[in-house]
Amino acid sequence: MNFNRSFLSLIAFLISVSAFAGVGDEAVAHFIKTNGIDPNSVSVKIIDLGDGSVVGAHNEESPLVPASIMKSVTTATLLESTGPDWRYHTRIYVDGPNDLGYLRGNVIVEGACDPTVNSDKEPFSDDIIEEIYSALSSQLVKRIEGNIIIDENSFAGDPQPASWAKEDRAKYYGTGSHAFNYADNSRGDFAVVNPSESFITLLKKKLISNGIDIEGNDMPEGRRVQILDHHSAPIDEIMRSCMMRSDNLFAESMLRTYGKLEGCDGSTEEATEKVRLFWQQKNLPLDGVEIIDGSGLSRANRVTANFMTELLKNMSDNPHYASFFPLAGQEGTLKKFLAGTPLDSYIAMKTGSMRGIQCYAGYKLDDDYMPTHVIVIIMNDITKSRDRAKRAAEQMLLSIFN
């Protein structure tokens, strides 16, 4: 009797899985027929995390431009390396003796690639200029014989990947990631080419206006003595902010940070190689995958739905990672997607958009916000309106998860 009951339960389960997969295949087939979507430039893969079954798929091995869903790769890789509580540390030193308030040396700021230093985006940290002033005041410094020096030697390479479009480089969203980042490396809608220079100007103004003179003499560097450790918020808070707002500077800095932690020179080029190696060692399918940057701003990036699905599956049991993704109808770049539908708050995905491109990568959630399914939708070469493509993706998900 128990055997028969178990056998019948197994049959019922297999029938339900088969029916679910049939609905998924039908929904995907309908989706790729949407006017303005080229089936050859679209990739879809949706899997059930419970049993690993494929709910729906199309063109899942085709390498396509991911846009900002690349941030899902960057945050996953760094989170696996650091854990959620790691923080950036920007250390400040003096390199000369304090002779009765006369600092016979320089003030040196050692860049750590922290993208949040005096950022106006959450998560906030203490004002580094106020911290430096307080540190010098506490040592009764009234005059600095040398200068303010920004040490950016720990991170090699250009702040902006060579493949970024020229028009993006001048905009705030295409600002470079430097060894020392300050105030989002932007001013209004435009990128700041040299954030260190802006920072030095403001720090000098603060110190001089509060009675600390700077002679600015060219002095050889002496033995460094740390006077301050400016630290960021925990990295999981930075990752959540990055994913919710799709912040390119945050993502590029985290990529370079990962490379540095893995023993590289801190350049984007070496960091991307380390990211690829990390997922290769986890046996993810990397055929056709090209990792060029950390944010997805480069159109030279390529991912497959297979790769993204396996990465998201690999990270699905990490309680921090899934929380980085905006909730449909509620948060960030997904606030309008599926709003007011039965899937409102039950889908958490990173979006990616460029001219002719719309992508989604993330999870279907249960009532406890735990991932039950992985969802990857990559659309390239969209010829009609982006809104039409978004509505088609919404309808596909509603048909599958009704």
CSV table of C-alpha atoms in Angstrom, one decimal:
chain,number,residue,atom,x,y,z
A,1,MET,CA,0.0,0.0,0.0
A,2,ASN,CA,2.8,2.4,0.9
A,3,PHE,CA,4.6,1.4,-2.3
A,4,ASN,CA,1.5,2.1,-4.4
A,5,ARG,CA,1.0,5.5,-2.7
A,6,SER,CA,4.6,6.5,-3.3
A,7,PHE,CA,4.4,5.3,-6.9
A,8,LEU,CA,1.3,7.3,-7.5
A,9,SER,CA,2.8,10.4,-5.9
A,10,LEU,CA,5.8,10.1,-8.1
A,11,ILE,CA,3.6,9.8,-11.2
A,12,ALA,CA,1.6,12.9,-10.1
A,13,PHE,CA,4.8,14.8,-9.6
A,14,LEU,CA,6.2,13.8,-13.0
A,15,ILE,CA,2.9,14.8,-14.7
A,16,SER,CA,3.0,18.2,-13.0
A,17,VAL,CA,6.6,18.8,-14.0
A,18,SER,CA,5.8,17.8,-17.6
A,19,ALA,CA,2.8,20.1,-17.7
A,20,PHE,CA,4.7,23.0,-16.2
A,21,ALA,CA,7.5,22.5,-18.8
A,22,GLY,CA,4.9,22.4,-21.5
A,23,VAL,CA,3.4,25.7,-20.4
A,24,GLY,CA,6.9,27.2,-20.3
A,25,ASP,CA,7.8,26.0,-23.8
A,26,GLU,CA,4.6,27.5,-25.1
A,27,ALA,CA,5.1,30.8,-23.3
A,28,VAL,CA,8.7,31.1,-24.6
A,29,ALA,CA,7.6,30.2,-28.2
A,30,HIS,CA,5.0,32.9,-28.0
A,31,PHE,CA,7.4,35.5,-26.6
A,32,ILE,CA,10.1,35.1,-29.3
A,33,LYS,CA,7.4,35.8,-32.0
A,34,THR,CA,6.8,39.3,-30.6
A,35,ASN,CA,7.0,41.9,-33.3
A,36,GLY,CA,10.3,43.7,-33.1
A,37,ILE,CA,12.2,40.8,-31.4
A,38,ASP,CA,14.6,38.8,-33.5
A,39,PRO,CA,14.5,35.1,-32.4
A,40,ASN,CA,18.1,34.7,-33.4
A,41,SER,CA,19.2,37.6,-31.1
A,42,VAL,CA,17.1,36.5,-28.1
A,43,SER,CA,18.1,34.0,-25.4
A,44,VAL,CA,15.9,32.6,-22.6
A,45,LYS,CA,16.4,30.1,-19.9
A,46,ILE,CA,14.2,29.4,-16.9
A,47,ILE,CA,14.9,26.6,-14.5
A,48,ASP,CA,13.3,25.1,-11.4
A,49,LEU,CA,15.8,25.2,-8.5
A,50,GLY,CA,13.9,22.4,-6.8
A,51,ASP,CA,14.7,19.6,-9.3
A,52,GLY,CA,16.9,21.4,-11.8
A,53,SER,CA,14.4,21.0,-14.6
A,54,VAL,CA,14.2,23.4,-17.5
A,55,VAL,CA,10.9,25.2,-17.5
A,56,GLY,CA,11.5,27.0,-20.8
A,57,ALA,CA,14.5,27.8,-23.0
A,58,HIS,CA,15.5,29.3,-26.3
A,59,ASN,CA,18.9,29.9,-27.9
A,60,GLU,CA,20.5,29.4,-24.5
A,61,GLU,CA,24.0,28.8,-25.9
A,62,SER,CA,24.1,31.9,-28.0
A,63,PRO,CA,26.6,34.6,-26.8
A,64,LEU,CA,24.8,38.0,-26.6
A,65,VAL,CA,25.5,41.4,-25.1
A,66,PRO,CA,24.4,41.4,-21.5
A,67,ALA,CA,24.4,45.2,-20.6
A,68,SER,CA,24.0,45.7,-16.9
A,69,ILE,CA,23.1,42.1,-15.9
A,70,MET,CA,26.9,41.8,-16.0
A,71,LYS,CA,26.8,43.5,-12.5
A,72,SER,CA,25.2,40.2,-11.3
A,73,VAL,CA,28.5,38.4,-12.3
A,74,THR,CA,30.7,41.1,-10.6
A,75,THR,CA,28.8,41.2,-7.3
A,76,ALA,CA,28.6,37.4,-7.1
A,77,THR,CA,32.3,36.9,-7.7
A,78,LEU,CA,33.4,39.5,-5.1
A,79,LEU,CA,30.9,38.3,-2.6
A,80,GLU,CA,32.2,34.8,-2.8
A,81,SER,CA,35.7,36.2,-2.1
A,82,THR,CA,35.0,38.7,0.7
A,83,GLY,CA,31.8,37.6,2.3
A,84,PRO,CA,29.2,40.2,3.3
A,85,ASP,CA,31.0,42.1,6.1
A,86,TRP,CA,34.2,43.1,4.3
A,87,ARG,CA,34.9,46.9,4.0
A,88,TYR,CA,37.1,49.2,2.0
A,89,HIS,CA,39.9,50.9,4.0
A,90,THR,CA,41.3,54.2,2.7
A,91,ARG,CA,44.3,54.9,4.9
A,92,ILE,CA,45.7,58.4,5.6
A,93,TYR,CA,49.4,58.9,6.6
A,94,VAL,CA,51.8,61.6,7.5
A,95,ASP,CA,55.5,61.0,6.6
A,96,GLY,CA,57.3,63.5,8.8
A,97,PRO,CA,57.6,64.6,12.5
A,98,ASN,CA,55.3,66.9,14.2
A,99,ASP,CA,57.5,69.7,15.4
A,100,LEU,CA,55.3,71.6,17.9
A,101,GLY,CA,52.4,71.8,15.4
A,102,TYR,CA,54.7,72.1,12.3
A,103,LEU,CA,54.3,68.9,10.3
A,104,ARG,CA,57.6,68.5,8.5
A,105,GLY,CA,56.3,66.2,5.8
A,106,ASN,CA,53.3,65.4,3.7
A,107,VAL,CA,49.8,64.1,4.2
A,108,ILE,CA,49.3,61.0,2.1
A,109,VAL,CA,46.0,59.4,1.1
A,110,GLU,CA,46.4,55.8,-0.1
A,111,GLY,CA,43.6,55.0,-2.6
A,112,ALA,CA,41.8,51.7,-2.1
A,113,CYS,CA,39.4,51.9,-5.1
A,114,ASP,CA,36.5,52.6,-2.7
A,115,PRO,CA,33.7,53.9,-4.9
A,116,THR,CA,31.7,55.3,-1.9
A,117,VAL,CA,34.1,57.9,-0.6
A,118,ASN,CA,31.9,61.0,-0.1
A,119,SER,CA,29.3,59.6,-2.5
A,120,ASP,CA,25.9,61.1,-2.5
A,121,LYS,CA,24.4,57.6,-3.0
A,122,GLU,CA,23.8,55.1,-0.2
A,123,PRO,CA,25.4,53.5,1.7
A,124,PHE,CA,27.0,56.5,3.2
A,125,SER,CA,30.3,56.7,5.2
A,126,ASP,CA,31.8,59.5,7.2
A,127,ASP,CA,33.0,62.6,5.3
A,128,ILE,CA,36.7,61.9,4.6
A,129,ILE,CA,37.6,65.6,4.5
A,130,GLU,CA,36.1,66.2,8.0
A,131,GLU,CA,37.9,63.0,9.2
A,132,ILE,CA,41.3,64.2,7.9
A,133,TYR,CA,40.8,67.7,9.4
A,134,SER,CA,39.9,66.1,12.8
A,135,ALA,CA,42.8,63.8,12.7
A,136,LEU,CA,45.3,66.6,12.1
A,137,SER,CA,43.6,68.9,14.6
A,138,SER,CA,43.8,66.2,17.3
A,139,GLN,CA,47.6,66.2,16.8
A,140,LEU,CA,47.6,70.0,17.0
A,141,VAL,CA,49.0,70.4,13.5
A,142,LYS,CA,48.9,74.1,12.4
A,143,ARG,CA,51.2,74.0,9.4
A,144,ILE,CA,52.1,71.4,6.8
A,145,GLU,CA,55.6,71.8,5.2
A,146,GLY,CA,54.9,69.4,2.4
A,147,ASN,CA,51.7,68.8,0.4
A,148,ILE,CA,48.6,66.6,0.1
A,149,ILE,CA,49.6,63.5,-1.9
A,150,ILE,CA,47.2,60.9,-3.4
A,151,ASP,CA,48.9,57.5,-3.7
A,152,GLU,CA,47.2,55.6,-6.5
A,153,ASN,CA,50.0,53.1,-7.1
A,154,SER,CA,48.1,50.1,-5.8
A,155,PHE,CA,45.8,49.9,-8.9
A,156,ALA,CA,47.3,49.8,-12.3
A,157,GLY,CA,45.6,50.4,-15.7
A,158,ASP,CA,43.2,52.9,-17.2
A,159,PRO,CA,40.2,54.0,-15.2
A,160,GLN,CA,37.9,53.4,-18.2
A,161,PRO,CA,38.0,50.2,-20.4
A,162,ALA,CA,39.2,50.9,-23.9
A,163,SER,CA,36.0,49.4,-25.4
A,164,TRP,CA,33.6,51.9,-23.8
A,165,ALA,CA,32.0,54.2,-26.3
A,166,LYS,CA,33.4,57.7,-26.6
A,167,GLU,CA,30.0,59.3,-25.9
A,168,ASP,CA,29.7,57.3,-22.6
A,169,ARG,CA,33.1,58.3,-21.3
A,170,ALA,CA,32.2,61.9,-20.8
A,171,LYS,CA,28.9,61.2,-19.0
A,172,TYR,CA,28.4,60.6,-15.2
A,173,TYR,CA,27.5,57.0,-15.8
A,174,GLY,CA,30.7,56.4,-17.7
A,175,THR,CA,33.1,57.9,-15.3
A,176,GLY,CA,36.2,55.9,-14.6
A,177,SER,CA,37.1,53.9,-11.6
A,178,HIS,CA,40.3,55.2,-10.0
A,179,ALA,CA,42.5,54.0,-7.2
A,180,PHE,CA,41.0,57.0,-5.3
A,181,ASN,CA,37.4,57.8,-6.1
A,182,TYR,CA,35.8,60.9,-4.8
A,183,ALA,CA,32.1,62.2,-4.8
A,184,ASP,CA,31.1,59.7,-7.5
A,185,ASN,CA,33.8,61.0,-9.8
A,186,SER,CA,31.1,63.2,-11.4
A,187,ARG,CA,29.7,66.7,-11.5
A,188,GLY,CA,26.1,66.9,-12.6
A,189,ASP,CA,25.7,64.9,-15.8
A,190,PHE,CA,29.4,64.8,-16.5
A,191,ALA,CA,32.4,62.7,-15.5
A,192,VAL,CA,35.3,64.1,-13.5
A,193,VAL,CA,38.5,63.1,-15.2
A,194,ASN,CA,40.7,63.6,-12.1
A,195,PRO,CA,38.8,63.1,-8.9
A,196,SER,CA,42.0,63.3,-6.8
A,197,GLU,CA,42.5,66.9,-8.0
A,198,SER,CA,39.0,67.9,-7.0
A,199,PHE,CA,39.5,66.2,-3.6
A,200,ILE,CA,42.8,68.0,-2.9
A,201,THR,CA,41.3,71.4,-3.8
A,202,LEU,CA,38.4,70.9,-1.3
A,203,LEU,CA,40.7,69.4,1.4
A,204,LYS,CA,43.1,72.3,1.2
A,205,LYS,CA,40.2,74.8,1.4
A,206,LYS,CA,38.9,73.0,4.5
A,207,LEU,CA,42.3,72.9,6.3
A,208,ILE,CA,43.3,76.5,5.4
A,209,SER,CA,39.9,78.0,6.4
A,210,ASN,CA,40.3,76.2,9.8
A,211,GLY,CA,43.8,77.5,10.6
A,212,ILE,CA,46.0,74.7,9.1
A,213,ASP,CA,48.4,76.2,6.5
A,214,ILE,CA,49.9,74.2,3.7
A,215,GLU,CA,53.3,75.3,2.4
A,216,GLY,CA,53.2,72.9,-0.5
A,217,ASN,CA,57.0,72.3,-0.6
A,218,ASP,CA,58.2,69.4,-2.8
A,219,MET,CA,59.6,67.0,-0.2
A,220,PRO,CA,60.9,63.5,-0.5
A,221,GLU,CA,58.6,60.9,1.1
A,222,GLY,CA,59.6,59.8,4.5
A,223,ARG,CA,58.4,57.0,6.8
A,224,ARG,CA,54.6,56.7,6.8
A,225,VAL,CA,52.7,56.9,10.0
A,226,GLN,CA,49.0,56.2,9.8
A,227,ILE,CA,46.7,58.8,11.3
A,228,LEU,CA,43.4,57.7,10.0
A,229,ASP,CA,41.5,54.7,8.5
A,230,HIS,CA,38.5,55.8,6.5
A,231,HIS,CA,36.3,52.8,6.1
A,232,SER,CA,33.3,52.1,4.0
A,233,ALA,CA,30.0,50.5,4.8
A,234,PRO,CA,30.0,46.6,4.6
A,235,ILE,CA,30.4,45.4,1.0
A,236,ASP,CA,27.0,43.7,1.0
A,237,GLU,CA,25.4,47.2,1.4
A,238,ILE,CA,27.5,48.6,-1.4
A,239,MET,CA,26.5,45.6,-3.6
A,240,ARG,CA,22.8,46.1,-2.9
A,241,SER,CA,23.1,49.8,-3.8
A,242,CYS,CA,24.9,49.0,-7.0
A,243,MET,CA,22.3,46.4,-8.1
A,244,MET,CA,19.3,48.5,-7.1
A,245,ARG,CA,20.5,51.6,-9.0
A,246,SER,CA,22.7,49.9,-11.6
A,247,ASP,CA,25.7,52.0,-10.6
A,248,ASN,CA,28.6,51.5,-13.1
A,249,LEU,CA,31.2,53.1,-10.9
A,250,PHE,CA,30.4,50.8,-8.0
A,251,ALA,CA,30.5,47.8,-10.3
A,252,GLU,CA,33.8,48.7,-12.0
A,253,SER,CA,35.5,49.4,-8.7
A,254,MET,CA,34.3,46.1,-7.3
A,255,LEU,CA,35.7,44.3,-10.3
A,256,ARG,CA,39.1,45.9,-9.8
A,257,THR,CA,38.9,45.2,-6.1
A,258,TYR,CA,38.4,41.5,-6.8
A,259,GLY,CA,41.4,41.4,-9.0
A,260,LYS,CA,43.6,43.1,-6.4
A,261,LEU,CA,42.4,40.7,-3.7
A,262,GLU,CA,43.3,37.9,-6.0
A,263,GLY,CA,46.9,39.1,-6.3
A,264,CYS,CA,46.6,41.1,-9.6
A,265,ASP,CA,47.8,44.6,-10.4
A,266,GLY,CA,44.3,46.1,-9.9
A,267,SER,CA,43.7,46.7,-13.6
A,268,THR,CA,40.4,45.9,-15.3
A,269,GLU,CA,42.1,43.6,-17.7
A,270,GLU,CA,43.7,41.3,-15.1
A,271,ALA,CA,40.6,41.4,-12.9
A,272,THR,CA,38.3,40.1,-15.7
A,273,GLU,CA,40.7,37.2,-16.3
A,274,LYS,CA,40.5,36.3,-12.6
A,275,VAL,CA,36.7,36.5,-12.8
A,276,ARG,CA,36.6,34.1,-15.7
A,277,LEU,CA,39.1,31.7,-13.9
A,278,PHE,CA,36.9,31.8,-10.8
A,279,TRP,CA,33.8,30.6,-12.6
A,280,GLN,CA,35.8,28.2,-14.8
A,281,GLN,CA,37.0,26.5,-11.6
A,282,LYS,CA,33.3,26.1,-10.7
A,283,ASN,CA,32.7,24.3,-14.0
A,284,LEU,CA,30.4,26.9,-15.4
A,285,PRO,CA,29.8,26.8,-19.2
A,286,LEU,CA,32.1,29.6,-20.5
A,287,ASP,CA,32.0,28.9,-24.3
A,288,GLY,CA,31.3,32.2,-26.0
A,289,VAL,CA,31.5,34.2,-22.8
A,290,GLU,CA,33.6,37.4,-23.0
A,291,ILE,CA,34.0,39.4,-19.7
A,292,ILE,CA,35.4,42.8,-20.6
A,293,ASP,CA,34.3,45.0,-17.7
A,294,GLY,CA,32.4,44.8,-14.4
A,295,SER,CA,29.3,47.0,-15.2
A,296,GLY,CA,28.2,45.9,-18.6
A,297,LEU,CA,28.8,49.3,-20.2
A,298,SER,CA,31.0,47.7,-22.9
A,299,ARG,CA,29.2,46.3,-25.9
A,300,ALA,CA,32.1,43.9,-26.2
A,301,ASN,CA,30.8,41.8,-23.3
A,302,ARG,CA,29.2,38.5,-24.2
A,303,VAL,CA,27.3,36.0,-22.0
A,304,THR,CA,25.0,33.1,-22.7
A,305,ALA,CA,21.8,32.2,-20.9
A,306,ASN,CA,23.4,28.9,-19.9
A,307,PHE,CA,26.3,30.7,-18.2
A,308,MET,CA,24.0,33.2,-16.4
A,309,THR,CA,21.6,30.5,-15.3
A,310,GLU,CA,24.4,28.4,-13.9
A,311,LEU,CA,25.9,31.3,-12.1
A,312,LEU,CA,22.5,32.3,-10.5
A,313,LYS,CA,21.9,28.7,-9.6
A,314,ASN,CA,25.3,28.5,-8.0
A,315,MET,CA,24.5,31.6,-5.9
A,316,SER,CA,20.9,30.8,-5.1
A,317,ASP,CA,21.6,29.5,-1.6
A,318,ASN,CA,23.5,32.6,-0.6
A,319,PRO,CA,21.1,34.6,1.6
A,320,HIS,CA,22.7,37.9,0.9
A,321,TYR,CA,23.0,37.6,-2.9
A,322,ALA,CA,19.4,37.2,-3.7
A,323,SER,CA,18.5,40.3,-1.7
A,324,PHE,CA,20.6,42.5,-4.0
A,325,PHE,CA,18.1,42.1,-6.8
A,326,PRO,CA,15.3,44.6,-7.1
A,327,LEU,CA,11.8,43.3,-6.5
A,328,ALA,CA,9.4,43.5,-9.4
A,329,GLY,CA,6.8,46.3,-8.9
A,330,GLN,CA,8.6,47.6,-5.8
A,331,GLU,CA,12.3,48.6,-6.2
A,332,GLY,CA,15.0,50.1,-8.3
A,333,THR,CA,15.1,49.5,-12.0
A,334,LEU,CA,12.3,46.9,-11.7
A,335,LYS,CA,9.8,49.1,-10.0
A,336,LYS,CA,7.3,49.3,-12.9
A,337,PHE,CA,7.9,45.7,-14.1
A,338,LEU,CA,5.0,43.4,-13.3
A,339,ALA,CA,3.6,46.0,-10.9
A,340,GLY,CA,0.1,45.2,-9.7
A,341,THR,CA,0.2,41.7,-11.2
A,342,PRO,CA,0.2,38.3,-9.3
A,343,LEU,CA,4.0,38.4,-9.7
A,344,ASP,CA,4.4,41.7,-8.0
A,345,SER,CA,7.1,41.2,-5.3
A,346,TYR,CA,7.6,37.5,-6.4
A,347,ILE,CA,10.2,38.3,-9.1
A,348,ALA,CA,13.7,39.7,-8.2
A,349,MET,CA,15.9,40.5,-11.2
A,350,LYS,CA,18.7,42.7,-12.4
A,351,THR,CA,17.9,44.6,-15.6
A,352,GLY,CA,20.2,45.6,-18.4
A,353,SER,CA,19.4,48.1,-21.1
A,354,MET,CA,21.2,49.7,-24.0
A,355,ARG,CA,20.1,50.9,-27.4
A,356,GLY,CA,18.4,47.9,-28.9
A,357,ILE,CA,19.1,45.7,-25.8
A,358,GLN,CA,16.9,44.7,-22.9
A,359,CYS,CA,18.0,42.0,-20.4
A,360,TYR,CA,16.8,40.4,-17.2
A,361,ALA,CA,18.5,38.0,-14.8
A,362,GLY,CA,17.4,36.8,-11.4
A,363,TYR,CA,14.9,34.7,-9.5
A,364,LYS,CA,11.3,33.8,-8.9
A,365,LEU,CA,10.7,33.9,-5.1
A,366,ASP,CA,8.4,32.2,-2.7
A,367,ASP,CA,6.4,33.8,0.2
A,368,ASP,CA,9.6,33.8,2.3
A,369,TYR,CA,11.6,35.6,-0.4
A,370,MET,CA,13.6,32.4,-1.1
A,371,PRO,CA,14.5,31.6,-4.7
A,372,THR,CA,12.5,28.9,-6.4
A,373,HIS,CA,13.5,29.4,-10.0
A,374,VAL,CA,16.2,31.1,-12.0
A,375,ILE,CA,15.2,33.4,-14.8
A,376,VAL,CA,17.4,34.7,-17.7
A,377,ILE,CA,16.0,36.8,-20.6
A,378,ILE,CA,18.5,38.4,-23.0
A,379,MET,CA,17.2,40.5,-25.9
A,380,ASN,CA,19.5,42.0,-28.5
A,381,ASP,CA,18.8,43.8,-31.7
A,382,ILE,CA,15.3,45.0,-30.7
A,383,THR,CA,13.8,46.9,-33.7
A,384,LYS,CA,10.5,48.1,-32.2
A,385,SER,CA,9.8,49.9,-28.9
A,386,ARG,CA,11.5,48.8,-25.7
A,387,ASP,CA,8.2,49.0,-23.9
A,388,ARG,CA,6.8,46.4,-26.3
A,389,ALA,CA,9.7,44.0,-25.5
A,390,LYS,CA,9.2,44.6,-21.7
A,391,ARG,CA,5.5,43.8,-22.0
A,392,ALA,CA,6.3,40.6,-23.9
A,393,ALA,CA,8.7,39.5,-21.2
A,394,GLU,CA,6.1,40.3,-18.5
A,395,GLN,CA,3.5,38.2,-20.3
A,396,MET,CA,5.8,35.3,-20.7
A,397,LEU,CA,6.5,35.2,-17.0
A,398,LEU,CA,2.8,35.6,-16.1
A,399,SER,CA,2.0,32.7,-18.4
A,400,ILE,CA,4.6,30.5,-16.9
A,401,PHE,CA,4.0,31.4,-13.2
A,402,ASN,CA,0.3,31.9,-13.2
